[in-house]
Structures are given as structure tokens and as C-alpha cells.
Amino acid sequence: MSEASWTPPALKHNYFLVYIPDIPNAQRPKYQDAHMKHSVQLIQDGTIKVGGVLLAPTSKTTDPDFAQNTTGSWIIMRAESIEKVWETLRQDPFYTTGEVWDHEKITVTPAFVAIPEVKFD
């Protein structure tokens, strides 16, 4: 019996994992609509591949009130460079207002997307 082998996909773009904690008492609901309006364009042009919110450790994604327990954001972005990712982040209302994302704790890390598409139910 032969062992299964895996060949990594050949990617045409650079991808980055963005981890963005919120500041204490973040005003996320106040800027949610502006943030989503800004994000839609980035989704449509392929810059944002997938993203979502970080939840408190005691939360579950199936909790009806999960939105009350958010602690930040995460994004997989396609960009030419880390600098371009930072430029894009600095235009988001969650960043520009200074009332949602913790600027000092944001991390942007190059990431290899080994599984390019996953469907969630």
C-alpha cells in the first residue's frame, strides 16, 4: 500500500494572515456599517480572500449572541507586499477611527495557502 503524497499548489499571488485585536471597550457596532462598506470593495477586487471576527475564549461560533463577544478581526489578504497590506488596513474605518482596532497589536504575516478553498456549512 502506498502512502498518499501531497503536492503544494502553485500560487500566483502573495497572501498574508492579518491578526487584529480590538482595543478594550472597542466601539465596533458604531463603525460596523462603514467597515463593511469598505470591505465589500476589497472582497470584490480579490484583496480580501476570507475574514471574520475573533471571539472570546468562552464563546462558540454557534452562539446566537456571538457578536457581543468579539475581541478582534482576522483576515487572509492577497497583496504584493506587507507594506501594501498595511496601507490597506490603515484605510479601514476600524483603523482610522482609533476606536476599534488596537494599532500596536496588529500582526501581518506572510502565509502560504495550502488549502485554497474550503466550504463551511
Tab-separated table of C-alpha atoms in Angstrom, residues 29-113:
chain	number	residue	atom	x	y	z
A	29	PRO	CA	-21.026	48.412	16.395
A	30	LYS	CA	-20.637	52.172	15.882
A	31	TYR	CA	-18.399	51.658	12.828
A	32	GLN	CA	-19.622	48.258	11.571
A	33	ASP	CA	-21.550	49.600	8.567
A	34	ALA	CA	-18.659	51.784	7.387
A	35	HIS	CA	-16.213	48.905	7.893
A	36	MET	CA	-18.369	46.503	5.858
A	37	LYS	CA	-18.905	49.052	3.075
A	38	HIS	CA	-15.130	49.488	2.874
A	39	SER	CA	-14.548	45.718	2.983
A	40	VAL	CA	-17.019	44.877	0.193
A	41	GLN	CA	-14.839	46.613	-2.407
A	42	LEU	CA	-11.767	44.735	-1.150
A	43	ILE	CA	-13.668	41.441	-1.346
A	44	GLN	CA	-14.874	42.206	-4.871
A	45	ASP	CA	-11.391	43.067	-6.145
A	46	GLY	CA	-9.887	39.937	-4.542
A	47	THR	CA	-7.784	41.687	-1.896
A	48	ILE	CA	-9.708	40.102	0.987
A	49	LYS	CA	-9.991	36.365	0.432
A	50	VAL	CA	-11.661	35.467	3.736
A	51	GLY	CA	-12.026	37.060	7.143
A	52	GLY	CA	-14.059	37.274	10.276
A	53	VAL	CA	-14.106	38.172	13.938
A	54	LEU	CA	-12.086	36.806	16.811
A	55	LEU	CA	-14.224	35.570	19.683
A	56	ALA	CA	-13.672	35.466	23.426
A	57	PRO	CA	-12.348	32.052	24.572
A	58	THR	CA	-15.677	31.271	26.247
A	59	SER	CA	-17.653	31.860	23.029
A	60	LYS	CA	-18.709	29.495	20.272
A	61	THR	CA	-19.416	30.372	16.663
A	62	THR	CA	-22.900	28.895	17.068
A	63	ASP	CA	-23.809	31.188	19.979
A	64	PRO	CA	-26.713	33.472	18.987
A	65	ASP	CA	-25.005	36.403	20.730
A	66	PHE	CA	-21.503	35.757	19.357
A	67	ALA	CA	-21.300	39.367	18.079
A	68	GLN	CA	-21.325	40.624	21.678
A	69	ASN	CA	-18.191	38.582	22.400
A	70	THR	CA	-15.867	39.748	19.641
A	71	THR	CA	-12.278	40.525	20.533
A	72	GLY	CA	-10.871	41.460	17.143
A	73	SER	CA	-10.647	40.576	13.473
A	74	TRP	CA	-8.716	38.178	11.263
A	75	ILE	CA	-8.215	38.383	7.509
A	76	ILE	CA	-6.452	36.492	4.744
A	77	MET	CA	-5.387	39.154	2.244
A	78	ARG	CA	-3.863	38.986	-1.214
A	79	ALA	CA	-1.299	41.719	-1.831
A	80	GLU	CA	2.032	42.421	-3.473
A	81	SER	CA	3.767	43.086	-0.148
A	82	ILE	CA	3.377	43.515	3.597
A	83	GLU	CA	3.579	47.268	3.028
A	84	LYS	CA	0.548	47.102	0.718
A	85	VAL	CA	-1.387	45.155	3.381
A	86	TRP	CA	-0.573	47.848	5.951
A	87	GLU	CA	-1.613	50.568	3.505
A	88	THR	CA	-4.957	48.816	3.013
A	89	LEU	CA	-5.512	48.287	6.753
A	90	ARG	CA	-4.813	51.946	7.510
A	91	GLN	CA	-7.743	52.940	5.263
A	92	ASP	CA	-10.312	50.823	7.126
A	93	PRO	CA	-12.752	52.700	9.395
A	94	PHE	CA	-11.961	50.267	12.228
A	95	TYR	CA	-8.366	51.552	11.979
A	96	THR	CA	-8.860	55.225	11.094
A	97	THR	CA	-11.257	55.991	13.945
A	98	GLY	CA	-8.869	54.673	16.582
A	99	GLU	CA	-11.910	53.278	18.402
A	100	VAL	CA	-11.881	49.621	17.324
A	101	TRP	CA	-8.575	48.016	16.309
A	102	ASP	CA	-5.510	48.068	18.557
A	103	HIS	CA	-2.877	49.536	16.224
A	104	GLU	CA	0.004	48.361	18.411
A	105	LYS	CA	-1.040	44.693	18.397
A	106	ILE	CA	-1.846	44.126	14.718
A	107	THR	CA	0.321	41.487	13.068
A	108	VAL	CA	0.729	40.842	9.356
A	109	THR	CA	2.444	37.582	8.441
A	110	PRO	CA	3.161	36.123	5.005
A	111	ALA	CA	1.159	32.905	4.676
A	112	PHE	CA	1.166	30.018	2.239
A	113	VAL	CA	-2.380	28.947	1.414
